[in-house]
Short mmCIF file of C-alpha atoms in Angstrom, two decimals:
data_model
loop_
_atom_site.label_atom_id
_atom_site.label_comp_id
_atom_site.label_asym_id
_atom_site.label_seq_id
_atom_site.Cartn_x
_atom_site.Cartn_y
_atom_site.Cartn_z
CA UNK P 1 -13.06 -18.79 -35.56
CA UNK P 2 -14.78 -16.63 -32.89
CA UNK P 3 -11.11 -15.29 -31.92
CA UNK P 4 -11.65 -13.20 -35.48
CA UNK P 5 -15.29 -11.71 -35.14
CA UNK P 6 -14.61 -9.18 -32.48
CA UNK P 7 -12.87 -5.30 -33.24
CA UNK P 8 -10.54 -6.62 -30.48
CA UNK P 9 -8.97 -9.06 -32.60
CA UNK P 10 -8.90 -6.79 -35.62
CA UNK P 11 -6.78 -4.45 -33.23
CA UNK P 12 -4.86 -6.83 -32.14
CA UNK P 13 -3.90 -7.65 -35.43
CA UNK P 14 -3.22 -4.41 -36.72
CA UNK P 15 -1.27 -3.31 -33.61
CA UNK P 16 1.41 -5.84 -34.52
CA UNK P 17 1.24 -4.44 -37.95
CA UNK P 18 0.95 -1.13 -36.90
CA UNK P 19 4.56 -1.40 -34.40
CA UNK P 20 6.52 -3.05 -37.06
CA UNK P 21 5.60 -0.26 -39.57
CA UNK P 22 6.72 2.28 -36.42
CA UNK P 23 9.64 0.94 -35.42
CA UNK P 24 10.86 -2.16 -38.28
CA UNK P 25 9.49 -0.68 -41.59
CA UNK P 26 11.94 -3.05 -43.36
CA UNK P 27 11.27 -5.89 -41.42
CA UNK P 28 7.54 -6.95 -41.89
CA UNK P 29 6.70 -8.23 -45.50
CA UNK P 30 3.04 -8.99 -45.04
CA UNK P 31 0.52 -9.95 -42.43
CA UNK P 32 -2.29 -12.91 -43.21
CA UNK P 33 -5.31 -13.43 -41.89
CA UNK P 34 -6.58 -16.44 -42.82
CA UNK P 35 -9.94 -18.43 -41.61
CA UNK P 36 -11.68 -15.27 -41.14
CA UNK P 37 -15.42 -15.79 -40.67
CA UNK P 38 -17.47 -13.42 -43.14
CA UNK P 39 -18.31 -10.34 -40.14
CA UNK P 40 -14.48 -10.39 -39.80
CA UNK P 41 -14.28 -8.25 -43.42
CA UNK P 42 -17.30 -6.28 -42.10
CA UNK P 43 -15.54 -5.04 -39.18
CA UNK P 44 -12.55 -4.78 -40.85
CA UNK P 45 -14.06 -2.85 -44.01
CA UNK P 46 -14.97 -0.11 -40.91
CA UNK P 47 -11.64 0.46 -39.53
CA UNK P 48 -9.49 0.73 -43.30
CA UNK P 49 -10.38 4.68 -43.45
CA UNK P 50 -8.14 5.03 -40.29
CA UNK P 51 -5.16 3.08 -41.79
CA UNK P 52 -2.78 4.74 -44.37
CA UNK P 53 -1.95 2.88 -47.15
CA UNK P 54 1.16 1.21 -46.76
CA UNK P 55 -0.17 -1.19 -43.72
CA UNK P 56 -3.46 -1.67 -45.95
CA UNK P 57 -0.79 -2.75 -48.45
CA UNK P 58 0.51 -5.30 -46.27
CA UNK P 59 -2.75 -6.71 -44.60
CA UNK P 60 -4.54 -9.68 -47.03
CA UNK P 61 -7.44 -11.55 -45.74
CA UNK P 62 -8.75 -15.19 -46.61
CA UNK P 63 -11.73 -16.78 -45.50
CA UNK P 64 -12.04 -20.34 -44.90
CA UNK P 65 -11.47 -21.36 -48.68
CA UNK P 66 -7.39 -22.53 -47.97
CA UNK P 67 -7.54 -23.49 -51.75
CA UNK P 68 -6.72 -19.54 -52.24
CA UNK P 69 -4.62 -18.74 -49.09
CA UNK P 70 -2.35 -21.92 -48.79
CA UNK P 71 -0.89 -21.04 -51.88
CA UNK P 72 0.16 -17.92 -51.22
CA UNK P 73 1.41 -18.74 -47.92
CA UNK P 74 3.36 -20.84 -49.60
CA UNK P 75 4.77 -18.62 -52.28
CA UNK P 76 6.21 -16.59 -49.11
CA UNK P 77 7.18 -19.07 -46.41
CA UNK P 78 9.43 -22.16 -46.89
CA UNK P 79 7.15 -25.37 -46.35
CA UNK P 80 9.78 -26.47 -43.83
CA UNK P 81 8.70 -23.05 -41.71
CA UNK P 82 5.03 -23.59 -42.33
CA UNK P 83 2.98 -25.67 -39.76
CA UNK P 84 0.92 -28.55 -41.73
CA UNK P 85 -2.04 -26.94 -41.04
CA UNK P 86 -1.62 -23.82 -42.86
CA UNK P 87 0.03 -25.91 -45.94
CA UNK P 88 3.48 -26.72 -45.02
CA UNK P 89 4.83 -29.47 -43.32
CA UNK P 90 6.20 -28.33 -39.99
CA UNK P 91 4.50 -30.71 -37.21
CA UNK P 92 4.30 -27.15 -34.98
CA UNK P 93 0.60 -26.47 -35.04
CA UNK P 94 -1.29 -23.98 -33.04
CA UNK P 95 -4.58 -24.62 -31.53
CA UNK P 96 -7.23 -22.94 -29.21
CA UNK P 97 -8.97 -23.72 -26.01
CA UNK P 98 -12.28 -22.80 -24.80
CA UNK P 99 -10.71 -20.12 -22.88
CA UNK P 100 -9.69 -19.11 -26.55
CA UNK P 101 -5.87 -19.30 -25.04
CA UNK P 102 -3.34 -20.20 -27.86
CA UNK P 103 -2.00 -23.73 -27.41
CA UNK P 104 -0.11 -26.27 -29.41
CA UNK P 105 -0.71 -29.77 -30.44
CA UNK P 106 3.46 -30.32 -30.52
CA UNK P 107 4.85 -28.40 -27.67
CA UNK P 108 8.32 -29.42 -26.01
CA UNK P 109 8.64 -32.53 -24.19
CA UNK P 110 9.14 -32.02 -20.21
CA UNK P 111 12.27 -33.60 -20.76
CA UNK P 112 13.43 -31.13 -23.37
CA UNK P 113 13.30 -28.41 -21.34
CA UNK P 114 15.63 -26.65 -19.23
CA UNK P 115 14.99 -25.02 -15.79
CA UNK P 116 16.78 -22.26 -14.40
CA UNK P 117 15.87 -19.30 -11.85
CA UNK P 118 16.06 -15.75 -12.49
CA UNK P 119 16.57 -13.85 -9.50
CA UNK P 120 14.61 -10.44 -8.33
CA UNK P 121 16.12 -7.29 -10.30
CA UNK P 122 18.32 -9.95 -12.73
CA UNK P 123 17.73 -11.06 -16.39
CA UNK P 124 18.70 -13.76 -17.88
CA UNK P 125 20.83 -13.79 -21.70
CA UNK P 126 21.10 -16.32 -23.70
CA UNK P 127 23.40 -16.04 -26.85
CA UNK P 128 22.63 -17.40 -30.26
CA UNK P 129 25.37 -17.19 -33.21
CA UNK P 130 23.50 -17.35 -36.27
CA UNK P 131 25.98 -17.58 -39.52
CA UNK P 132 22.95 -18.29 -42.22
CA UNK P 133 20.58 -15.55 -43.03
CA UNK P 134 16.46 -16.64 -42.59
CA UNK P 135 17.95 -19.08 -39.73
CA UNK P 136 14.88 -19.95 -37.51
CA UNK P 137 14.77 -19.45 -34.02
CA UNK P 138 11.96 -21.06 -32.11
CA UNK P 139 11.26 -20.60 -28.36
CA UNK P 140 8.43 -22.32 -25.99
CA UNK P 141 9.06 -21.04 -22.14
CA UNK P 142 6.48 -20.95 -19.23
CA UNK P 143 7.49 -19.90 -15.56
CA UNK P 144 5.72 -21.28 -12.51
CA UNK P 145 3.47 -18.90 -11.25
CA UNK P 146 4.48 -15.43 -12.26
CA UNK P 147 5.30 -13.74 -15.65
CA UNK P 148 8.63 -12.86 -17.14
CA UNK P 149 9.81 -9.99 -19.77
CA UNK P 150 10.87 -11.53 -23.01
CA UNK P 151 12.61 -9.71 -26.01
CA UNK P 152 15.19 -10.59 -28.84
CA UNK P 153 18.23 -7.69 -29.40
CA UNK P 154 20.17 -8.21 -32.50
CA UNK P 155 24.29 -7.60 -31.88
CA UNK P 156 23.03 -5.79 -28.37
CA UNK P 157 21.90 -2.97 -30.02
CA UNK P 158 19.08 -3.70 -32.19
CA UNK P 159 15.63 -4.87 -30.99
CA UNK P 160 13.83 -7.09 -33.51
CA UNK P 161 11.67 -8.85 -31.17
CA UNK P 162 9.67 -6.05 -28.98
CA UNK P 163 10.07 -6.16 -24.80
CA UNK P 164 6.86 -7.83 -23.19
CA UNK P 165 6.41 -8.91 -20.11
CA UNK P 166 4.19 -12.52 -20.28
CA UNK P 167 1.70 -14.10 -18.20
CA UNK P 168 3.57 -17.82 -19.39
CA UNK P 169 2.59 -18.69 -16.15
CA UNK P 170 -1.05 -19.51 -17.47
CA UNK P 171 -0.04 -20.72 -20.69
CA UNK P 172 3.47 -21.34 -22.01
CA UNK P 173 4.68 -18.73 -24.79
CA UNK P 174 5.60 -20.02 -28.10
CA UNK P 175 7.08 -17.73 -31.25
CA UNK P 176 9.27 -17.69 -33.52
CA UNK P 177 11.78 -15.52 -35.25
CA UNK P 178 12.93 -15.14 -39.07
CA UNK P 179 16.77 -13.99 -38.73
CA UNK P 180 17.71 -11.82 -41.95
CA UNK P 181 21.07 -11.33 -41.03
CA UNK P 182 23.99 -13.20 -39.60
CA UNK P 183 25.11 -12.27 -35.78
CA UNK P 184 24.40 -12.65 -32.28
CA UNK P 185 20.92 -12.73 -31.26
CA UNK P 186 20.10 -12.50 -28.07
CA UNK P 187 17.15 -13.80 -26.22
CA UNK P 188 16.41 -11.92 -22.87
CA UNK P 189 14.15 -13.16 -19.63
CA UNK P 190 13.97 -10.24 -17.59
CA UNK P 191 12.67 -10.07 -13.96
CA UNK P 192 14.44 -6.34 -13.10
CA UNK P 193 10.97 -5.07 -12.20
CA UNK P 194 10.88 -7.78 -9.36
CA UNK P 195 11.87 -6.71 -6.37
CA UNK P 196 11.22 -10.13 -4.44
CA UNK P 197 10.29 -12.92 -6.22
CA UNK P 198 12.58 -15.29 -7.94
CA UNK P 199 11.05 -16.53 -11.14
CA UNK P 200 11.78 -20.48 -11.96
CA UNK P 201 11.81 -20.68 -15.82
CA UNK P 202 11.80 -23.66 -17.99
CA UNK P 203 12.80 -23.33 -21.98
CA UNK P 204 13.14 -24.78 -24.71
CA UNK P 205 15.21 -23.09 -28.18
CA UNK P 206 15.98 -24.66 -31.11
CA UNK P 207 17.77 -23.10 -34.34
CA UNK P 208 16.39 -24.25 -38.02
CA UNK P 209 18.83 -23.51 -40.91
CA UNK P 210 17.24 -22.20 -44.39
CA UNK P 211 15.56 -25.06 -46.69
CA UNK P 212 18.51 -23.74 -49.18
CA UNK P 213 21.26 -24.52 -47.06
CA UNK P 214 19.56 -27.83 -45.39
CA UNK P 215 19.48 -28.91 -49.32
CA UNK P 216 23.00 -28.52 -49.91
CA UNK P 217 24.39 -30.77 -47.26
CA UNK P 218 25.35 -33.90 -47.90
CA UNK P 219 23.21 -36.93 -47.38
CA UNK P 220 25.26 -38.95 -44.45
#
C-alpha cells in the first residue's frame, strides 16, 4: 500500500481525474481509491482546498475495509469487468513489484501475442468495429527495448484514450477501455518521433461484449 502514502500518488490520481474533467467531462463517472492506508486521507484532506467541487464529487476513498468498497464497486461495474480481487470475477488481477511497477498475475500467453515492427516516422492502426455499447476492449503490449506512443481515437476524430508515449519496454502496458458508443475505435502505436529505430511490438487485444448482451445468447 506504500504506492498510496506519497503526494505523488495523490497527483497522480487526480491528474487522471483532473484530464478527463478537461477534456471528457461526460466520460468519467467516478474515480476509487480503494486500500488506502490511513496518511493517504491525511495528505489527501491537504490538497481538497485546491480542487473545485465537481472532481471532489467524483473522487471516493476506502481504506482497507473491502466490506464497504466492494459493494459499491460493484453497484457500478459489471462483475464480469471487475478483477476477483476487487469483488468481481474477472481472472485479470493487477499486482506490484518491489520496484512498485504494476504487473499482472494473468497476463497474455507468449503464444497469444502477435509481433509486428513499426518502422521510424510510421504508426501502426489497428481497427476495432464495436456494434454493442459498454463493449470492452482490453490491450497488453510491450516492445523490445524502446517505448512506443499509444492512444485510442473514436471514428478518427475523437480521442477517448489520451496520446502517451510508454516505456513497455520495462514492463508491458495493460488497460482497458469502456466503449459507450458503437463505431470504429481505433488503437494507434506510434513511432513518428523516431527517426531511426524500428520498434518490434508484440500485442495482444481482445473485445468483451456487455454482461446484458452475453446473457441473451443462446446456450449452444
Amino acid at each position: 500500500m506504500r504506492q498510496l502514502a506519497s503526494f505523488g500518488s495523490i497527483d497522480s490520481v487526480l491528474e487522471v481525474v483532473r484530464r478527463f474533467e478537461a477534456n471528457y467531462p461526460e466520460s468519467l463517472k467516478a474515480a476509487y481509491a480503494v486500500n488506502a492506508p490511513f496518511i493517504f486521507n491525511i495528505l489527501f484532506n491537504l490538497v481538497k482546498p485546491l480542487l473545485s467541487k465537481r472532481t471532489l464529487g467524483k473522487v471516493e476513498i476506502y481504506g482497507s475495509n473491502d466490506r464497504k468498497w466492494k459493494p459499491v464497486l460493484l453497484k457500478n461495474i459489471d462483475a464480469i469487468h471487475l478483477p476477483i480481487l476487487y469483488g468481481g470475477t474477472d481472472p485479470f488481477n493487477f499486482t506490484y513489484t518491489d520496484k512498485g511497477k504494476p504487473s499482472s498475475d494473468r497476463s497474455a500467453e507468449p503464444e497469444e501475442f502477435l509481433c509486428t515492427y513499426v518502422k521510424p516516422g510510421q504508426q501502426l492502426a489497428l481497427e476495432y468495429d464495436i456494434t454493442h455499447p459498454k463493449t470492452i476492449i482490453k490491450w497488453t503490449f510491450k516492445t523490445n527495448d524502446y517505448d512506443i506512443g499509444f492512444s485510442v481515437n473514436f471514428n478518427k476524430k475523437l480521442t477517448v484514450f489520451p496520446y502517451n508515449r510508454v516505456d513497455c519496454h520495462i514492463q508491458p502496458e495493460q488497460g482497458m477501455l469502456v466503449c459507450d458508443n458503437p463505431g470504429k475505435y481505433i488503437l494507434t502505436f506510434d513511432n513518428s518521433y523516431s527517426k531511426m529505430t524500428r520498434k518490434t511490438l508484440h500485442y495482444y487485444i481482445n473485445t468483451t461484449l456487455p454482461i446484458d448482451v452475453l446473457e441473451d445468447k443462446p446456450s449452444t
